[in-house]
CSV table of N, CA and C in Angstrom, one decimal:
chain,number,residue,atom,x,y,z
A,1,MET,N,102.3,103.0,86.4
A,1,MET,CA,100.8,103.2,87.3
A,1,MET,C,99.2,103.5,86.1
A,2,ILE,N,99.7,103.6,85.0
A,2,ILE,CA,98.8,104.0,83.8
A,2,ILE,C,97.7,102.3,83.7
A,3,GLU,N,99.3,101.4,83.4
A,3,GLU,CA,98.8,99.6,82.6
A,3,GLU,C,98.6,99.6,84.5
A,4,ILE,N,98.9,99.9,85.4
A,4,ILE,CA,97.8,99.1,86.8
A,4,ILE,C,96.6,99.4,87.0
A,5,ALA,N,96.6,101.7,86.3
A,5,ALA,CA,94.9,101.2,86.7
A,5,ALA,C,94.4,100.7,85.4
A,6,GLN,N,94.4,99.8,84.5
A,6,GLN,CA,93.9,99.8,83.3
A,6,GLN,C,93.6,98.4,83.5
A,7,THR,N,94.9,98.4,84.6
A,7,THR,CA,93.7,96.5,85.3
A,7,THR,C,93.3,96.5,86.0
A,8,LEU,N,92.9,97.5,87.3
A,8,LEU,CA,91.7,97.3,87.9
A,8,LEU,C,90.2,98.0,87.4
A,9,LEU,N,90.8,99.0,86.4
A,9,LEU,CA,89.6,99.1,85.8
A,9,LEU,C,89.4,97.5,84.7
A,10,GLY,N,90.2,97.4,84.0
A,10,GLY,CA,88.9,96.5,83.2
A,10,GLY,C,88.6,94.8,84.2
A,11,GLY,N,89.0,95.5,85.6
A,11,GLY,CA,88.5,94.4,86.7
A,11,GLY,C,87.0,94.7,87.2
A,12,GLY,N,86.9,96.0,86.5
A,12,GLY,CA,85.5,95.8,87.2
A,12,GLY,C,85.5,97.0,88.4
A,13,MET,N,86.6,97.8,89.2
A,13,MET,CA,86.9,99.3,89.6
A,13,MET,C,86.6,100.1,88.5
A,14,THR,N,85.9,101.4,89.2
A,14,THR,CA,85.0,102.8,89.1
A,14,THR,C,86.7,103.2,89.1
A,15,ILE,N,86.8,104.6,87.9
A,15,ILE,CA,88.4,105.3,88.3
A,15,ILE,C,87.8,106.1,89.1
A,16,ARG,N,86.8,106.0,90.0
A,16,ARG,CA,86.8,106.7,91.7
A,16,ARG,C,87.8,105.2,92.7
A,17,GLU,N,87.7,104.1,91.7
A,17,GLU,CA,87.8,102.5,93.3
A,17,GLU,C,88.8,102.6,92.4
A,18,ALA,N,89.9,103.3,91.2
A,18,ALA,CA,91.0,102.7,91.4
A,18,ALA,C,92.1,103.6,91.7
A,19,ALA,N,91.1,104.7,91.7
A,19,ALA,CA,92.6,106.1,92.2
A,19,ALA,C,92.3,106.0,93.5
A,20,GLU,N,91.6,105.6,94.8
A,20,GLU,CA,91.2,105.1,95.6
A,20,GLU,C,92.2,104.3,96.2
A,21,SER,N,92.4,102.9,95.5
A,21,SER,CA,93.6,101.4,95.1
A,21,SER,C,95.0,102.0,95.3
A,22,LEU,N,94.9,102.9,94.2
A,22,LEU,CA,96.6,103.8,93.6
A,22,LEU,C,96.9,104.9,94.5
A,23,ASN,N,96.2,105.2,96.4
A,23,ASN,CA,96.3,105.9,96.6
A,23,ASN,C,96.7,107.9,95.6
A,24,VAL,N,95.9,107.7,94.7
A,24,VAL,CA,95.8,109.0,94.1
A,24,VAL,C,94.7,109.8,93.7
A,25,GLN,N,94.8,111.1,93.9
A,25,GLN,CA,93.2,111.4,93.8
A,25,GLN,C,92.2,111.6,92.1
A,26,THR,N,91.2,111.4,92.3
A,26,THR,CA,90.3,111.1,91.0
A,26,THR,C,91.0,112.0,89.5
A,27,PHE,N,90.9,113.4,89.8
A,27,PHE,CA,91.8,113.9,88.5
A,27,PHE,C,92.7,113.4,88.1
A,28,THR,N,93.6,112.9,89.4
A,28,THR,CA,95.1,112.6,88.5
A,28,THR,C,95.1,112.1,87.7
A,29,LEU,N,94.1,110.5,88.4
A,29,LEU,CA,93.9,109.7,87.3
A,29,LEU,C,93.6,109.6,86.2
A,30,LYS,N,92.2,110.7,86.1
A,30,LYS,CA,92.0,111.3,84.4
A,30,LYS,C,92.7,111.6,83.8
A,31,ALA,N,93.5,112.7,84.6
A,31,ALA,CA,94.8,112.9,84.2
A,31,ALA,C,95.7,112.6,83.2
A,32,TRP,N,96.3,111.2,84.2
A,32,TRP,CA,97.1,110.5,83.8
A,32,TRP,C,96.4,109.3,82.2
A,33,LEU,N,95.0,109.2,82.7
A,33,LEU,CA,94.9,108.6,81.4
A,33,LEU,C,95.0,109.1,80.1
A,34,LYS,N,94.1,110.5,80.4
A,34,LYS,CA,94.4,111.5,79.0
A,34,LYS,C,96.0,111.6,78.7
A,35,GLU,N,96.8,111.6,79.1
A,35,GLU,CA,98.0,111.8,78.8
A,35,GLU,C,98.5,110.9,78.0
A,36,ALA,N,97.4,108.9,78.9
A,36,ALA,CA,98.6,108.2,77.6
A,36,ALA,C,97.7,107.9,77.0
A,37,GLY,N,96.4,108.3,76.3
A,37,GLY,CA,95.6,108.8,75.3
A,37,GLY,C,94.9,107.7,75.6
A,38,ILE,N,94.6,107.6,76.9
A,38,ILE,CA,92.9,106.8,77.4
A,38,ILE,C,91.8,107.3,77.5
A,39,GLN,N,91.0,107.3,76.4
A,39,GLN,CA,89.6,108.0,76.6
A,39,GLN,C,89.3,107.4,78.5
A,40,ILE,N,88.6,108.4,78.7
A,40,ILE,CA,87.9,108.3,80.6
A,40,ILE,C,86.5,107.1,79.2
A,41,GLY,N,86.0,107.3,78.3
A,41,GLY,CA,84.4,107.0,77.6
A,41,GLY,C,84.9,105.1,78.2
A,42,GLN,N,86.4,104.7,77.2
A,42,GLN,CA,86.9,104.4,77.2
A,42,GLN,C,87.0,102.9,78.1
A,43,ALA,N,87.9,103.2,79.3
A,43,ALA,CA,87.7,102.9,80.9
A,43,ALA,C,86.0,102.9,80.9
A,44,SER,N,85.1,103.7,80.8
A,44,SER,CA,83.5,103.1,81.8
A,44,SER,C,83.3,102.0,80.9
A,45,ILE,N,83.7,101.7,79.2
A,45,ILE,CA,83.7,101.0,78.5
A,45,ILE,C,83.9,99.7,79.3
A,46,ALA,N,85.1,99.7,79.7
A,46,ALA,CA,85.5,98.5,80.4
A,46,ALA,C,84.8,97.9,81.2
A,47,HIS,N,84.6,99.5,82.4
A,47,HIS,CA,84.1,98.8,83.2
A,47,HIS,C,82.9,97.9,83.3
A,48,ALA,N,81.8,98.5,82.2
A,48,ALA,CA,80.6,97.8,81.8
A,48,ALA,C,80.8,96.5,81.6
A,49,ALA,N,81.6,96.3,80.7
A,49,ALA,CA,81.8,94.9,80.0
A,49,ALA,C,82.5,93.8,81.4
A,50,ALA,N,83.7,94.0,82.3
A,50,ALA,CA,83.4,93.8,83.2
A,50,ALA,C,82.1,93.4,84.4
A,51,SER,N,81.6,94.4,84.4
A,51,SER,CA,80.5,94.3,85.2
A,51,SER,C,79.9,93.0,85.2
A,52,THR,N,79.8,92.9,83.7
A,52,THR,CA,78.8,91.6,83.4
A,52,THR,C,79.5,90.5,82.9
A,53,SER,N,80.4,90.6,83.0
A,53,SER,CA,81.2,89.3,83.2
A,53,SER,C,81.7,88.6,84.4
A,54,THR,N,81.8,87.2,84.8
A,54,THR,CA,82.2,86.5,85.3
A,54,THR,C,84.0,87.0,86.2
A,55,THR,N,84.4,87.2,85.0
A,55,THR,CA,86.3,86.1,85.6
A,55,THR,C,86.8,88.0,84.7
A,56,ALA,N,88.0,88.0,85.6
A,56,ALA,CA,88.6,89.1,85.5
A,56,ALA,C,89.5,88.9,84.0
A,57,THR,N,89.5,89.2,83.0
A,57,THR,CA,90.6,88.3,81.8
A,57,THR,C,91.5,90.1,81.8
A,58,PRO,N,93.0,89.9,81.8
A,58,PRO,CA,93.8,90.8,81.1
A,58,PRO,C,93.7,91.2,79.4
A,59,MET,N,94.1,92.5,79.5
A,59,MET,CA,93.6,93.1,78.4
A,59,MET,C,95.4,91.9,77.4
A,60,PRO,N,94.9,92.0,76.1
A,60,PRO,CA,95.9,90.2,75.0
A,60,PRO,C,97.4,91.1,75.5
A,61,GLY,N,97.7,90.1,75.5
A,61,GLY,CA,99.7,90.8,76.0
A,61,GLY,C,100.1,90.9,77.1
A,62,GLU,N,99.5,91.0,78.5
A,62,GLU,CA,99.0,91.4,79.3
A,62,GLU,C,99.2,90.4,80.4
A,63,HIS,N,99.5,89.8,81.6
A,63,HIS,CA,99.9,89.4,82.1
A,63,HIS,C,98.4,88.9,83.1
A,64,HIS,N,97.8,88.1,83.4
A,64,HIS,CA,96.8,88.8,84.6
A,64,HIS,C,97.6,88.8,85.9
A,65,PRO,N,97.4,89.8,86.8
A,65,PRO,CA,97.6,90.0,88.2
A,65,PRO,C,98.1,88.8,89.0
A,66,VAL,N,97.7,87.7,89.0
A,66,VAL,CA,97.0,86.7,90.1
A,66,VAL,C,98.1,85.6,89.5
A,67,SER,N,98.3,85.4,88.5
A,67,SER,CA,99.4,84.9,87.5
A,67,SER,C,100.5,85.0,88.0
A,68,VAL,N,100.9,86.5,87.5
A,68,VAL,CA,101.9,87.2,87.7
A,68,VAL,C,102.0,86.0,89.1
A,69,LEU,N,101.4,86.4,90.4
A,69,LEU,CA,101.5,86.5,92.4
A,69,LEU,C,102.5,84.7,91.9
A,70,ASN,N,101.6,83.8,91.4
A,70,ASN,CA,101.6,82.6,91.5
A,70,ASN,C,103.2,82.3,91.1
A,71,GLU,N,103.3,83.0,90.0
A,71,GLU,CA,104.9,82.6,88.9
A,71,GLU,C,105.8,82.9,89.7
A,72,TRP,N,105.7,84.4,90.6
A,72,TRP,CA,106.8,85.1,91.5
A,72,TRP,C,106.8,83.7,92.7
A,73,THR,N,106.1,82.9,93.2
A,73,THR,CA,105.6,82.3,94.4
A,73,THR,C,106.9,80.6,93.4
A,74,GLN,N,106.7,79.9,92.3
A,74,GLN,CA,107.1,79.8,91.9
A,74,GLN,C,108.8,80.1,92.2
A,75,GLN,N,108.9,80.6,91.2
A,75,GLN,CA,110.7,81.5,91.4
A,75,GLN,C,111.7,81.8,92.6
A,76,GLY,N,110.6,82.0,93.0
A,76,GLY,CA,110.4,81.8,94.9
A,76,GLY,C,111.4,83.2,95.3
A,77,ARG,N,110.6,84.4,94.3
A,77,ARG,CA,110.5,86.1,94.7
A,77,ARG,C,109.6,85.8,96.1
A,78,ILE,N,108.7,85.5,96.2
A,78,ILE,CA,107.6,86.0,97.2
A,78,ILE,C,107.3,84.8,97.9
A,79,ASP,N,106.5,84.6,99.2
A,79,ASP,CA,106.2,83.0,99.8
A,79,ASP,C,104.9,82.8,99.3
A,80,GLY,N,104.0,81.7,99.5
A,80,GLY,CA,102.8,81.5,98.9
A,80,GLY,C,102.6,83.3,99.5
A,81,VAL,N,101.1,83.3,98.4
A,81,VAL,CA,99.8,84.3,98.6
A,81,VAL,C,98.7,84.0,99.2
A,82,ASP,N,98.1,84.2,100.7
A,82,ASP,CA,97.3,84.2,101.2
A,82,ASP,C,96.1,85.0,101.4
A,83,TRP,N,95.3,84.7,100.4
A,83,TRP,CA,93.9,85.2,99.8
A,83,TRP,C,92.5,85.3,101.1
A,84,GLN,N,91.8,86.1,101.6
A,84,GLN,CA,91.1,86.6,101.9
A,84,GLN,C,90.1,87.5,101.3
A,85,VAL,N,88.9,87.2,100.6
A,85,VAL,CA,87.6,87.5,100.5
A,85,VAL,C,85.9,87.5,101.2
A,86,GLU,N,85.7,88.4,100.5
A,86,GLU,CA,84.3,89.0,101.5
A,86,GLU,C,83.7,90.1,101.2
A,87,ALA,N,82.2,89.4,100.8
A,87,ALA,CA,80.8,89.8,100.4
A,87,ALA,C,80.2,91.0,101.2
A,88,SER,N,79.7,91.5,101.1
A,88,SER,CA,78.9,92.4,101.3
A,88,SER,C,78.1,93.9,100.3
A,89,GLY,N,77.1,94.1,101.1
A,89,GLY,CA,75.6,94.9,100.2
A,89,GLY,C,74.9,93.7,100.0
A,90,PRO,N,73.8,93.6,99.1
A,90,PRO,CA,72.7,92.7,98.7
A,90,PRO,C,72.9,91.6,97.6
A,91,LEU,N,72.5,90.8,98.3
A,91,LEU,CA,72.4,89.5,97.5
A,91,LEU,C,72.5,89.4,95.9
A,92,HIS,N,71.4,90.4,95.3
A,92,HIS,CA,71.8,90.7,94.2
A,92,HIS,C,72.5,91.5,94.1
A,93,THR,N,73.2,92.1,94.3
A,93,THR,CA,74.1,92.9,93.7
A,93,THR,C,75.1,92.5,94.8
A,94,PRO,N,76.3,92.0,94.9
A,94,PRO,CA,77.3,91.7,96.4
A,94,PRO,C,78.5,93.2,95.6
A,95,ALA,N,79.3,92.9,96.5
A,95,ALA,CA,80.6,93.6,96.9
A,95,ALA,C,81.6,93.1,97.4
A,96,PHE,N,82.3,92.5,96.5
A,96,PHE,CA,83.7,92.1,96.9
A,96,PHE,C,85.0,92.4,97.6
A,97,THR,N,85.6,91.9,98.3
A,97,THR,CA,87.0,92.3,98.6
A,97,THR,C,87.8,91.5,99.8
A,98,ALA,N,88.9,91.7,99.0
A,98,ALA,CA,90.0,90.6,98.5
A,98,ALA,C,91.1,91.3,99.1
A,99,THR,N,92.0,90.1,100.0
A,99,THR,CA,92.8,91.1,100.9
A,99,THR,C,93.9,89.9,100.3
A,100,ALA,N,95.0,89.9,99.7
A,100,ALA,CA,96.2,89.0,99.8
A,100,ALA,C,97.3,89.5,100.2
A,101,THR,N,98.0,88.4,100.5
A,101,THR,CA,99.3,88.1,101.7
A,101,THR,C,100.0,88.2,101.5
A,102,THR,N,101.5,87.9,101.9
A,102,THR,CA,103.0,87.4,100.7
A,102,THR,C,103.9,87.9,101.7
A,103,ARG,N,104.6,87.2,101.6
A,103,ARG,CA,105.9,87.9,102.5
A,103,ARG,C,107.1,87.7,101.4
A,104,PRO,N,108.3,88.9,100.9
A,104,PRO,CA,108.9,88.8,99.7
A,104,PRO,C,110.1,87.6,100.4
A,105,ALA,N,110.7,87.3,99.7
A,105,ALA,CA,111.3,86.3,99.9
A,105,ALA,C,112.9,87.0,100.8
A,106,GLY,N,113.1,85.6,102.1
A,106,GLY,CA,114.1,86.4,102.8
A,106,GLY,C,114.4,87.5,103.8
A,107,THR,N,112.5,87.9,103.6
A,107,THR,CA,111.3,88.5,104.5
A,107,THR,C,110.9,87.9,105.8
A,108,LYS,N,111.4,88.2,106.9
A,108,LYS,CA,109.9,88.3,108.1
A,108,LYS,C,108.7,89.0,107.8
A,109,ARG,N,108.7,90.7,107.3
A,109,ARG,CA,107.6,91.4,107.4
A,109,ARG,C,106.4,91.0,106.4
A,110,PRO,N,105.2,90.9,106.4
A,110,PRO,CA,104.5,90.5,106.2
A,110,PRO,C,104.2,91.3,104.7
A,111,VAL,N,103.2,91.4,104.0
A,111,VAL,CA,103.2,92.6,103.0
A,111,VAL,C,101.3,92.0,102.5
A,112,SER,N,100.4,93.1,102.5
A,112,SER,CA,99.2,93.5,102.4
A,112,SER,C,98.7,94.4,101.1
A,113,ALA,N,98.4,93.3,101.0
A,113,ALA,CA,97.0,94.9,99.6
A,113,ALA,C,95.7,94.2,99.9
A,114,GLN,N,94.4,95.1,99.4
A,114,GLN,CA,93.5,94.9,99.4
A,114,GLN,C,92.9,95.3,98.3
A,115,GLY,N,91.8,95.2,97.5
A,115,GLY,CA,91.4,95.0,96.5
A,115,GLY,C,90.0,95.3,96.8
A,116,SER,N,88.9,95.4,95.6
A,116,SER,CA,87.1,94.8,95.8
A,116,SER,C,87.3,95.1,93.9
A,117,GLY,N,85.6,94.4,93.9
A,117,GLY,CA,84.9,94.5,92.8
A,117,GLY,C,84.7,94.2,92.2
A,118,ALA,N,83.1,94.3,91.4
A,118,ALA,CA,81.7,94.0,91.4
A,118,ALA,C,82.0,91.8,92.0
A,119,SER,N,82.9,91.2,92.0
A,119,SER,CA,82.6,89.4,91.1
A,119,SER,C,84.0,89.3,92.3
A,120,LYS,N,84.4,87.8,93.0
A,120,LYS,CA,85.6,87.8,93.5
A,120,LYS,C,86.3,88.0,92.7
A,121,ALA,N,86.2,87.1,91.6
A,121,ALA,CA,87.6,87.7,90.1
A,121,ALA,C,87.9,88.5,90.2
A,122,ALA,N,87.2,89.7,90.5
A,122,ALA,CA,87.6,91.5,90.0
A,122,ALA,C,88.3,91.5,91.4
A,123,ALA,N,88.3,91.4,92.2
A,123,ALA,CA,88.5,91.8,93.9
A,123,ALA,C,90.1,91.0,94.0
A,124,ARG,N,89.9,89.9,93.5
A,124,ARG,CA,91.1,89.3,93.9
A,124,ARG,C,92.1,90.0,92.5
A,125,ALA,N,91.6,89.7,91.3
A,125,ALA,CA,92.2,91.0,90.4
A,125,ALA,C,93.2,92.2,91.1
A,126,ALA,N,92.1,92.6,91.5
A,126,ALA,CA,92.6,94.3,92.2
A,126,ALA,C,93.3,94.1,93.4
A,127,ALA,N,93.3,93.2,94.1
A,127,ALA,CA,94.6,93.0,95.2
A,127,ALA,C,95.9,92.5,94.3
A,128,ALA,N,95.5,91.8,94.0
A,128,ALA,CA,96.9,91.4,93.0
A,128,ALA,C,97.0,92.3,93.1
A,129,VAL,N,96.9,93.1,92.2
A,129,VAL,CA,97.8,94.7,91.1
A,129,VAL,C,97.8,95.7,92.2
A,130,ALA,N,97.1,95.4,93.7
A,130,ALA,CA,97.5,96.9,94.8
A,130,ALA,C,99.1,96.1,95.5
A,131,LEU,N,99.0,94.8,95.3
A,131,LEU,CA,100.3,93.6,95.9
A,131,LEU,C,101.4,94.1,95.4
A,132,LEU,N,101.3,94.0,94.1
A,132,LEU,CA,102.6,93.6,93.0
A,132,LEU,C,102.5,95.5,93.3
A,133,ALA,N,102.2,96.1,93.2
A,133,ALA,CA,102.5,97.7,93.2
A,133,ALA,C,102.6,97.8,95.4
A,134,ARG,N,102.7,97.4,95.6
A,134,ARG,CA,103.3,97.6,96.7
A,134,ARG,C,104.6,96.5,96.9
A,135,LEU,N,104.6,95.6,96.6
A,135,LEU,CA,106.2,94.8,96.4
A,135,LEU,C,107.0,95.7,95.0
A,136,ASP,N,106.8,96.8,94.5
A,136,ASP,CA,107.5,97.6,94.2
A,136,ASP,C,108.3,97.1,92.5
A,137,SER,N,106.7,95.9,92.0
A,137,SER,CA,107.1,95.8,90.7
A,137,SER,C,106.5,95.9,89.3
A,138,PRO,N,106.6,96.5,88.4
A,138,PRO,CA,105.6,96.1,87.1
A,138,PRO,C,104.8,95.5,87.3
A,139,LEU,N,104.0,94.6,86.1
A,139,LEU,CA,103.6,93.7,85.8
A,139,LEU,C,103.7,93.5,84.4
């Protein structure tokens, strides 16, 4: 969960948004980050850097969550991912919400997840992280 939280924070989410995406309380996420040796200030710096960037870039050695979904599609673990991205808010500071939907191989039940961010890429990355979590697999 810490890796997912770091990806969400690196993708432009605030700690509160990441906690909501992971369905945990904000103080719980802060405690997990503290136990993992990650200072809240570091998360804020990652958020500030992501807010000024137009793409969501994973930390060195990590796979981008959208790439993981693409790899899973190629491996036949899931059907292709359908994406929907919507913008809201004022034109000078839009907020983006992405929805990713797929089906695990051999099932008819669709699995969907949402994510939000300051850019389309950050929203897609957050949705991909949430979808991977729903598919119950680590990044």
